[in-house]
PDB file of C-alpha atoms and ligand atoms in Angstrom:
ATOM      1  CA  MET A  23       5.258  -9.874  21.844  1.00 80.00           C
ATOM      2  CA  ALA A  24       8.339  -8.565  20.075  1.00 97.00           C
ATOM      3  CA  VAL A  25       8.740  -5.513  17.883  1.00 98.00           C
ATOM      4  CA  MET A  26       8.960  -6.468  14.199  1.00 98.00           C
ATOM      5  CA  SER A  27      11.325  -4.390  12.059  1.00 98.00           C
ATOM      6  CA  ASN A  28       9.869  -2.646   9.003  1.00 98.00           C
ATOM      7  CA  PHE A  29       6.318  -2.934  10.303  1.00 98.00           C
ATOM      8  CA  VAL A  30       4.365   0.341  10.416  1.00 98.00           C
ATOM      9  CA  VAL A  31       0.792   0.747  11.611  1.00 99.00           C
ATOM     10  CA  PHE A  32      -1.546   3.700  11.024  1.00 99.00           C
ATOM     11  CA  GLU A  33      -4.250   4.287  13.617  1.00 98.00           C
ATOM     12  CA  GLY A  34      -6.966   6.837  14.279  1.00 98.00           C
ATOM     13  CA  GLY A  35     -10.714   7.194  14.685  1.00 98.00           C
ATOM     14  CA  ASP A  36     -13.113   6.904  11.749  1.00 97.00           C
ATOM     15  CA  GLY A  37     -12.597   9.857   9.380  1.00 96.00           C
ATOM     16  CA  SER A  38      -9.064  10.552  10.646  1.00 97.00           C
ATOM     17  CA  GLY A  39      -7.701  10.055   7.104  1.00 97.00           C
ATOM     18  CA  THR A  40      -5.461   6.988   7.533  1.00 98.00           C
ATOM     19  CA  THR A  41      -6.663   5.397   4.264  1.00 98.00           C
ATOM     20  CA  THR A  42      -6.246   8.604   2.234  1.00 98.00           C
ATOM     21  CA  GLN A  43      -2.763   9.186   3.645  1.00 98.00           C
ATOM     22  CA  LEU A  44      -1.699   5.619   2.936  1.00 98.00           C
ATOM     23  CA  SER A  45      -2.668   5.967  -0.722  1.00 98.00           C
ATOM     24  CA  ILE A  46      -0.783   9.315  -0.978  1.00 98.00           C
ATOM     25  CA  LEU A  47       2.265   7.707   0.638  1.00 98.00           C
ATOM     26  CA  ARG A  48       2.140   4.754  -1.757  1.00 98.00           C
ATOM     27  CA  ARG A  49       2.084   7.056  -4.803  1.00 97.00           C
ATOM     28  CA  ARG A  50       5.028   9.061  -3.488  1.00 97.00           C
ATOM     29  CA  TRP A  51       7.178   6.127  -2.346  1.00 97.00           C
ATOM     30  CA  ALA A  52      10.299   5.208  -4.371  1.00 93.00           C
ATOM     31  CA  THR A  53      11.056   1.563  -5.167  1.00 89.00           C
ATOM     32  CA  ASP A  54      13.796   0.946  -2.597  1.00 94.00           C
ATOM     33  CA  PRO A  55      12.996  -0.308  -0.029  1.00 97.00           C
ATOM     34  CA  PRO A  56       9.735  -1.722  -1.400  1.00 98.00           C
ATOM     35  CA  LEU A  57       6.503  -0.662   0.311  1.00 98.00           C
ATOM     36  CA  TRP A  58       3.444  -2.840   0.838  1.00 98.00           C
ATOM     37  CA  ALA A  59       0.315  -0.875   1.728  1.00 98.00           C
ATOM     38  CA  THR A  60      -2.310  -3.067   3.346  1.00 98.00           C
ATOM     39  CA  ALA A  61      -5.303  -2.757   5.670  1.00 98.00           C
ATOM     40  CA  GLU A  62      -7.490  -4.433   8.275  1.00 99.00           C
ATOM     41  CA  PRO A  63     -10.107  -5.708   7.999  1.00 98.00           C
ATOM     42  CA  THR A  64      -8.482  -7.466   5.020  1.00 98.00           C
ATOM     43  CA  ASN A  65     -10.073  -8.428   1.705  1.00 98.00           C
ATOM     44  CA  GLY A  66      -9.800 -12.118   2.674  1.00 98.00           C
ATOM     45  CA  PRO A  67     -12.744 -14.350   3.670  1.00 98.00           C
ATOM     46  CA  ILE A  68     -12.783 -13.301   7.341  1.00 98.00           C
ATOM     47  CA  GLY A  69     -12.313  -9.619   6.478  1.00 98.00           C
ATOM     48  CA  ARG A  70     -15.254  -9.778   4.061  1.00 98.00           C
ATOM     49  CA  LEU A  71     -17.454 -11.232   6.797  1.00 97.00           C
ATOM     50  CA  ILE A  72     -16.361  -8.427   9.163  1.00 98.00           C
ATOM     51  CA  ARG A  73     -17.226  -5.785   6.526  1.00 98.00           C
ATOM     52  CA  GLN A  74     -20.739  -7.241   6.259  1.00 97.00           C
ATOM     53  CA  VAL A  75     -21.180  -6.682   9.989  1.00 98.00           C
ATOM     54  CA  LEU A  76     -19.677  -3.160   9.745  1.00 98.00           C
ATOM     55  CA  ARG A  77     -22.254  -2.347   7.041  1.00 97.00           C
ATOM     56  CA  LYS A  78     -24.918  -3.657   9.473  1.00 95.00           C
ATOM     57  CA  ALA A  79     -26.009  -6.356   6.996  1.00 94.00           C
ATOM     58  CA  ASP A  80     -25.436  -8.942   9.768  1.00 93.00           C
ATOM     59  CA  HIS A  81     -25.217  -8.717  13.530  1.00 94.00           C
ATOM     60  CA  ILE A  82     -22.860 -10.573  15.835  1.00 96.00           C
ATOM     61  CA  CYS A  83     -21.961  -9.940  19.454  1.00 97.00           C
ATOM     62  CA  PRO A  84     -18.915  -7.769  20.364  1.00 97.00           C
ATOM     63  CA  GLN A  85     -16.898 -10.710  21.750  1.00 98.00           C
ATOM     64  CA  THR A  86     -17.310 -12.618  18.473  1.00 98.00           C
ATOM     65  CA  MET A  87     -16.274  -9.484  16.597  1.00 98.00           C
ATOM     66  CA  ALA A  88     -13.058  -9.383  18.657  1.00 98.00           C
ATOM     67  CA  HIS A  89     -12.400 -13.031  17.693  1.00 98.00           C
ATOM     68  CA  LEU A  90     -13.056 -12.315  14.011  1.00 98.00           C
ATOM     69  CA  PHE A  91     -10.687  -9.328  13.921  1.00 98.00           C
ATOM     70  CA  ALA A  92      -7.977 -11.463  15.576  1.00 99.00           C
ATOM     71  CA  ALA A  93      -8.552 -14.365  13.133  1.00 98.00           C
ATOM     72  CA  ASP A  94      -8.415 -12.004  10.139  1.00 99.00           C
ATOM     73  CA  ARG A  95      -5.174 -10.580  11.571  1.00 99.00           C
ATOM     74  CA  ALA A  96      -3.587 -14.026  12.072  1.00 98.00           C
ATOM     75  CA  GLU A  97      -4.136 -14.776   8.393  1.00 98.00           C
ATOM     76  CA  HIS A  98      -2.855 -11.327   7.405  1.00 98.00           C
ATOM     77  CA  LEU A  99       0.324 -11.852   9.451  1.00 98.00           C
ATOM     78  CA  PHE A 100       1.218 -15.485   8.919  1.00 98.00           C
ATOM     79  CA  ALA A 101      -0.099 -16.545   5.483  1.00 98.00           C
ATOM     80  CA  ALA A 102       2.378 -16.892   2.598  1.00 98.00           C
ATOM     81  CA  ARG A 103       3.253 -13.373   1.330  1.00 98.00           C
ATOM     82  CA  GLY A 104       1.741 -12.033   4.543  1.00 98.00           C
ATOM     83  CA  ILE A 105       3.009  -9.244   6.785  1.00 98.00           C
ATOM     84  CA  VAL A 106       5.651 -11.295   8.650  1.00 98.00           C
ATOM     85  CA  GLU A 107       7.215 -12.796   5.533  1.00 98.00           C
ATOM     86  CA  ARG A 108       7.401  -9.434   3.770  1.00 98.00           C
ATOM     87  CA  CYS A 109       8.834  -7.523   6.736  1.00 98.00           C
ATOM     88  CA  ARG A 110      11.548 -10.169   7.124  1.00 98.00           C
ATOM     89  CA  GLN A 111      12.434  -9.804   3.455  1.00 98.00           C
ATOM     90  CA  GLY A 112      12.992  -6.050   3.866  1.00 98.00           C
ATOM     91  CA  THR A 113       9.696  -4.681   2.614  1.00 98.00           C
ATOM     92  CA  VAL A 114       8.259  -1.752   4.573  1.00 98.00           C
ATOM     93  CA  VAL A 115       4.748  -2.951   5.406  1.00 98.00           C
ATOM     94  CA  VAL A 116       2.286  -0.183   6.273  1.00 98.00           C
ATOM     95  CA  CYS A 117      -0.976  -1.505   7.697  1.00 99.00           C
ATOM     96  CA  ASP A 118      -4.038   0.714   7.961  1.00 98.00           C
ATOM     97  CA  ARG A 119      -5.290  -0.452  11.431  1.00 98.00           C
ATOM     98  CA  TYR A 120      -4.019  -3.317  13.577  1.00 99.00           C
ATOM     99  CA  VAL A 121      -4.227  -4.510  17.224  1.00 98.00           C
ATOM    100  CA  PRO A 122      -4.658  -0.962  18.629  1.00 98.00           C
ATOM    101  CA  SER A 123      -7.954  -0.731  16.676  1.00 98.00           C
ATOM    102  CA  SER A 124      -9.205  -3.861  18.450  1.00 98.00           C
ATOM    103  CA  LEU A 125      -8.176  -2.412  21.820  1.00 98.00           C
ATOM    104  CA  ALA A 126      -9.767   0.964  21.036  1.00 98.00           C
ATOM    105  CA  TYR A 127     -13.014  -0.251  19.382  1.00 98.00           C
ATOM    106  CA  GLN A 128     -13.804  -3.754  20.719  1.00 98.00           C
ATOM    107  CA  GLY A 129     -12.346  -2.634  24.064  1.00 98.00           C
ATOM    108  CA  ILE A 130     -15.423  -0.457  24.565  1.00 98.00           C
ATOM    109  CA  GLU A 131     -17.671  -3.494  24.974  1.00 97.00           C
ATOM    110  CA  CYS A 132     -15.233  -6.353  25.661  1.00 98.00           C
ATOM    111  CA  SER A 133     -12.659  -6.737  28.406  1.00 98.00           C
ATOM    112  CA  THR A 134      -9.120  -5.612  27.627  1.00 97.00           C
ATOM    113  CA  GLU A 135      -8.021  -9.016  28.935  1.00 98.00           C
ATOM    114  CA  LEU A 136      -9.954 -10.807  26.143  1.00 98.00           C
ATOM    115  CA  ILE A 137      -8.477  -8.629  23.407  1.00 98.00           C
ATOM    116  CA  GLU A 138      -4.954  -8.906  24.782  1.00 98.00           C
ATOM    117  CA  ARG A 139      -5.307 -12.687  24.975  1.00 98.00           C
ATOM    118  CA  LEU A 140      -6.605 -12.996  21.400  1.00 98.00           C
ATOM    119  CA  ASN A 141      -3.771 -10.829  20.074  1.00 98.00           C
ATOM    120  CA  ALA A 142      -0.993 -12.050  22.385  1.00 98.00           C
ATOM    121  CA  ASP A 143       1.059 -13.846  19.712  1.00 97.00           C
ATOM    122  CA  PHE A 144       1.140 -11.006  17.239  1.00 98.00           C
ATOM    123  CA  PRO A 145       4.226  -8.815  16.691  1.00 98.00           C
ATOM    124  CA  LEU A 146       4.349  -5.179  17.733  1.00 98.00           C
ATOM    125  CA  PRO A 147       4.843  -2.503  15.066  1.00 98.00           C
ATOM    126  CA  GLU A 148       8.242  -0.843  14.840  1.00 98.00           C
ATOM    127  CA  LEU A 149       6.402   2.436  14.204  1.00 98.00           C
ATOM    128  CA  LEU A 150       2.868   3.351  15.236  1.00 98.00           C
ATOM    129  CA  VAL A 151       1.527   6.526  13.602  1.00 98.00           C
ATOM    130  CA  PHE A 152      -1.550   7.996  15.287  1.00 98.00           C
ATOM    131  CA  PHE A 153      -3.660  10.445  13.273  1.00 98.00           C
ATOM    132  CA  ASP A 154      -4.989  12.711  15.980  1.00 98.00           C
ATOM    133  CA  ILE A 155      -8.289  14.450  15.273  1.00 97.00           C
ATOM    134  CA  GLU A 156     -11.255  15.626  17.329  1.00 97.00           C
ATOM    135  CA  PRO A 157     -14.104  13.122  16.751  1.00 97.00           C
ATOM    136  CA  ASP A 158     -16.601  15.916  15.790  1.00 96.00           C
ATOM    137  CA  CYS A 159     -14.297  17.099  13.042  1.00 96.00           C
ATOM    138  CA  ALA A 160     -13.624  13.543  11.795  1.00 96.00           C
ATOM    139  CA  LEU A 161     -17.323  12.643  11.696  1.00 95.00           C
ATOM    140  CA  LYS A 162     -18.102  15.762   9.614  1.00 93.00           C
ATOM    141  CA  ARG A 163     -15.640  14.489   7.002  1.00 91.00           C
ATOM    142  CA  ILE A 164     -17.411  11.140   6.600  1.00 90.00           C
ATOM    143  CA  LYS A 165     -21.011  12.369   6.966  1.00 89.00           C
ATOM    144  CA  GLY A 166     -21.572  12.387   3.189  1.00 86.00           C
ATOM    145  CA  ARG A 167     -20.745   8.688   2.717  1.00 90.00           C
ATOM    146  CA  PRO A 168     -23.669   6.535   1.487  1.00 91.00           C
ATOM    147  CA  VAL A 169     -23.492   4.012   4.357  1.00 91.00           C
ATOM    148  CA  GLN A 170     -22.989   4.904   7.995  1.00 92.00           C
ATOM    149  CA  GLU A 171     -20.948   2.021   9.418  1.00 96.00           C
ATOM    150  CA  LEU A 172     -21.303   0.345  12.805  1.00 96.00           C
ATOM    151  CA  TYR A 173     -18.923   2.506  14.857  1.00 96.00           C
ATOM    152  CA  GLU A 174     -19.476   5.839  13.065  1.00 96.00           C
ATOM    153  CA  GLU A 175     -21.368   7.567  15.889  1.00 95.00           C
ATOM    154  CA  ALA A 176     -20.261  10.521  17.992  1.00 96.00           C
ATOM    155  CA  ALA A 177     -20.575   8.777  21.383  1.00 97.00           C
ATOM    156  CA  ILE A 178     -18.563   5.753  20.202  1.00 97.00           C
ATOM    157  CA  GLN A 179     -15.897   7.872  18.497  1.00 97.00           C
ATOM    158  CA  GLU A 180     -15.398   9.925  21.691  1.00 98.00           C
ATOM    159  CA  LYS A 181     -14.693   6.699  23.582  1.00 98.00           C
ATOM    160  CA  VAL A 182     -12.429   5.382  20.790  1.00 98.00           C
ATOM    161  CA  CYS A 183     -10.438   8.622  20.837  1.00 98.00           C
ATOM    162  CA  ASN A 184      -9.976   8.497  24.623  1.00 98.00           C
ATOM    163  CA  ARG A 185      -8.919   4.868  24.494  1.00 98.00           C
ATOM    164  CA  TYR A 186      -6.314   5.615  21.808  1.00 98.00           C
ATOM    165  CA  ARG A 187      -4.843   8.400  23.940  1.00 97.00           C
ATOM    166  CA  GLU A 188      -4.442   5.927  26.808  1.00 98.00           C
ATOM    167  CA  LEU A 189      -2.924   3.286  24.534  1.00 98.00           C
ATOM    168  CA  LEU A 190      -0.126   5.357  22.981  1.00 98.00           C
ATOM    169  CA  PRO A 191       2.118   5.438  26.079  1.00 98.00           C
ATOM    170  CA  VAL A 192       1.531   1.720  26.568  1.00 98.00           C
ATOM    171  CA  TYR A 193       2.903   1.027  23.069  1.00 98.00           C
ATOM    172  CA  ARG A 194       5.883   3.311  23.766  1.00 98.00           C
ATOM    173  CA  GLY A 195       6.557   1.307  26.919  1.00 98.00           C
ATOM    174  CA  LEU A 196       6.448  -1.947  24.922  1.00 98.00           C
ATOM    175  CA  GLY A 197       9.156  -0.708  22.531  1.00 98.00           C
ATOM    176  CA  SER A 198       7.261   0.656  19.509  1.00 98.00           C
ATOM    177  CA  THR A 199       8.105   4.142  18.273  1.00 98.00           C
ATOM    178  CA  VAL A 200       4.914   6.188  18.504  1.00 98.00           C
ATOM    179  CA  GLU A 201       4.403   9.326  16.396  1.00 98.00           C
ATOM    180  CA  VAL A 202       1.337  11.543  16.680  1.00 98.00           C
ATOM    181  CA  ILE A 203       0.311  13.535  13.605  1.00 98.00           C
ATOM    182  CA  ASP A 204      -2.155  16.412  13.887  1.00 98.00           C
ATOM    183  CA  ALA A 205      -4.824  15.270  11.431  1.00 98.00           C
ATOM    184  CA  HIS A 206      -6.848  18.528  11.382  1.00 96.00           C
ATOM    185  CA  GLY A 207      -4.725  20.106   8.625  1.00 95.00           C
ATOM    186  CA  SER A 208      -4.939  19.887   4.835  1.00 96.00           C
ATOM    187  CA  GLN A 209      -4.183  16.595   3.056  1.00 97.00           C
ATOM    188  CA  ASP A 210      -0.858  18.047   1.850  1.00 98.00           C
ATOM    189  CA  GLU A 211       0.208  19.224   5.315  1.00 98.00           C
ATOM    190  CA  ILE A 212      -0.575  15.837   6.818  1.00 98.00           C
ATOM    191  CA  ALA A 213       1.214  14.037   3.964  1.00 98.00           C
ATOM    192  CA  GLU A 214       4.351  16.130   4.585  1.00 98.00           C
ATOM    193  CA  ALA A 215       4.308  15.393   8.303  1.00 98.00           C
ATOM    194  CA  LEU A 216       3.855  11.689   7.558  1.00 98.00           C
ATOM    195  CA  TRP A 217       6.684  11.707   5.021  1.00 98.00           C
ATOM    196  CA  ALA A 218       9.066  13.152   7.614  1.00 97.00           C
ATOM    197  CA  VAL A 219       8.043  10.490  10.137  1.00 98.00           C
ATOM    198  CA  MET A 220       8.572   7.646   7.633  1.00 98.00           C
ATOM    199  CA  GLN A 221      12.119   8.835   6.883  1.00 96.00           C
ATOM    200  CA  LYS A 222      13.030   8.069  10.510  1.00 94.00           C
ATOM    201  CA  LEU A 223      12.509   4.311  10.042  1.00 98.00           C
ATOM    202  CA  PRO A 224      15.834   2.500  10.628  1.00 97.00           C
ATOM    203  CA  ILE A 225      15.615   0.795   7.193  1.00 97.00           C
ATOM    204  CA  MET A 226      15.580   4.218   5.497  1.00 95.00           C
ATOM    205  CA  GLY A 227      18.981   4.987   7.067  1.00 89.00           C
ATOM    206  CA  LYS A 228      20.302   1.643   5.814  1.00 81.00           C
ATOM    207  CA  VAL A 229      19.115   2.345   2.261  1.00 66.00           C
ATOM    208  CA  ARG A 230      20.841   5.743   2.302  1.00 53.00           C
ATOM    209  CA  ASN A 231      24.088   4.165   3.577  1.00 49.00           C
ATOM    210  CA  TYR A 232      23.906   1.509   0.918  1.00 47.00           C
ATOM    211  CA  GLU A 233      23.437   4.155  -1.782  1.00 47.00           C
ATOM    212  CA  THR A 234      26.405   6.100  -0.425  1.00 46.00           C
ATOM    213  CA  LEU A 235      28.606   2.995  -0.525  1.00 46.00           C
ATOM    214  CA  ASP A 236      27.462   2.310  -4.075  1.00 45.00           C
ATOM    215  CA  LEU A 237      28.619   5.699  -5.386  1.00 40.00           C
TER     216      LEU A 237
HETATM  217  P1  TYD B 316     -11.960   1.860   8.172  1.00 51.99           P
HETATM  218  O1  TYD B 316     -10.575   1.497   8.533  1.00 51.99           O
HETATM  219  O2  TYD B 316     -12.404   3.232   8.441  1.00 51.99           O
HETATM  220  O3  TYD B 316     -12.109   1.406   6.699  1.00 51.99           O
HETATM  221  P2  TYD B 316     -13.049   2.011   5.602  1.00 51.99           P
HETATM  222  O4  TYD B 316     -12.490   3.391   5.342  1.00 51.99           O
HETATM  223  O5  TYD B 316     -12.830   1.044   4.479  1.00 51.99           O
HETATM  224  O6  TYD B 316     -14.445   2.003   6.160  1.00 51.99           O
HETATM  225  O7  TYD B 316     -13.064   0.922   8.825  1.00 51.99           O
HETATM  226  C1  TYD B 316     -12.846  -0.173   9.479  1.00 51.99           C
HETATM  227  C2  TYD B 316     -13.688  -0.175  10.739  1.00 51.99           C
HETATM  228  O8  TYD B 316     -13.344  -1.339  11.466  1.00 51.99           O
HETATM  229  C3  TYD B 316     -13.433   1.030  11.644  1.00 51.99           C
HETATM  230  O9  TYD B 316     -14.661   1.506  12.150  1.00 51.99           O
HETATM  231  C4  TYD B 316     -12.648   0.431  12.789  1.00 51.99           C
HETATM  232  C5  TYD B 316     -13.078  -0.999  12.805  1.00 51.99           C
HETATM  233  N1  TYD B 316     -12.082  -1.935  13.370  1.00 51.99           N
HETATM  234  C6  TYD B 316     -12.313  -2.469  14.621  1.00 51.99           C
HETATM  235  O10 TYD B 316     -13.327  -2.153  15.258  1.00 51.99           O
HETATM  236  N2  TYD B 316     -11.412  -3.340  15.145  1.00 51.99           N
HETATM  237  C7  TYD B 316     -10.290  -3.721  14.488  1.00 51.99           C
HETATM  238  O11 TYD B 316      -9.491  -4.538  15.005  1.00 51.99           O
HETATM  239  C8  TYD B 316     -10.057  -3.169  13.189  1.00 51.99           C
HETATM  240  C9  TYD B 316      -8.841  -3.578  12.421  1.00 51.99           C
HETATM  241  C10 TYD B 316     -10.974  -2.284  12.668  1.00 51.99           C
END
């Protein structure tokens, strides 16, 4: 597994605000370099099947779920106009959830070995942003939603949170830059912290240099 330039992943428990922050970032982002905001599970055929299970409309066993997330991810990465192609072309791809979600969530009921094997051929993010929030606080934020999804329970979120905290140093050791953002603050405070982190991407330095040369 190699680190892929321009690939950014947002991670956190349910209710940690990754989706909200990605939409704020997209609105604020200038055109150069281009940004592609995307998410897993995807809106493709496998992602739609996963969402049915998350809504509890269907049930499948945890090991099959791990396979489905990995299959959805393979399509997301390698299809035409997918993550790999765009990153190589110089687009900053920000993906709301990726392999760490499989390790944190499916890892509760499946072996780490299975999840690592299913995801072994997938690139590592250049930057992994973890939205750190106490599970109690995160669950309060999403309590009002009409459907309570599969993993949105206190006991599961506690385990997810602990697993993430163990995973972050592992990703650092593998060569990804890992940034932890305190996700208890206001939307604006979190957006500012995220903005500062995004400016540290190597491609942002290159764009600035290019602009300087152009003047
Ligand atoms: P989430 O990202 O919160 O999306 P939404 O805001 O649209 O509900 O929900 C996706 C759920 O899928 C979340 O509970 C985490 C889970 N998930 C996994 O369990 N494994 C994975 O590999 C991925 C990508 C997500």
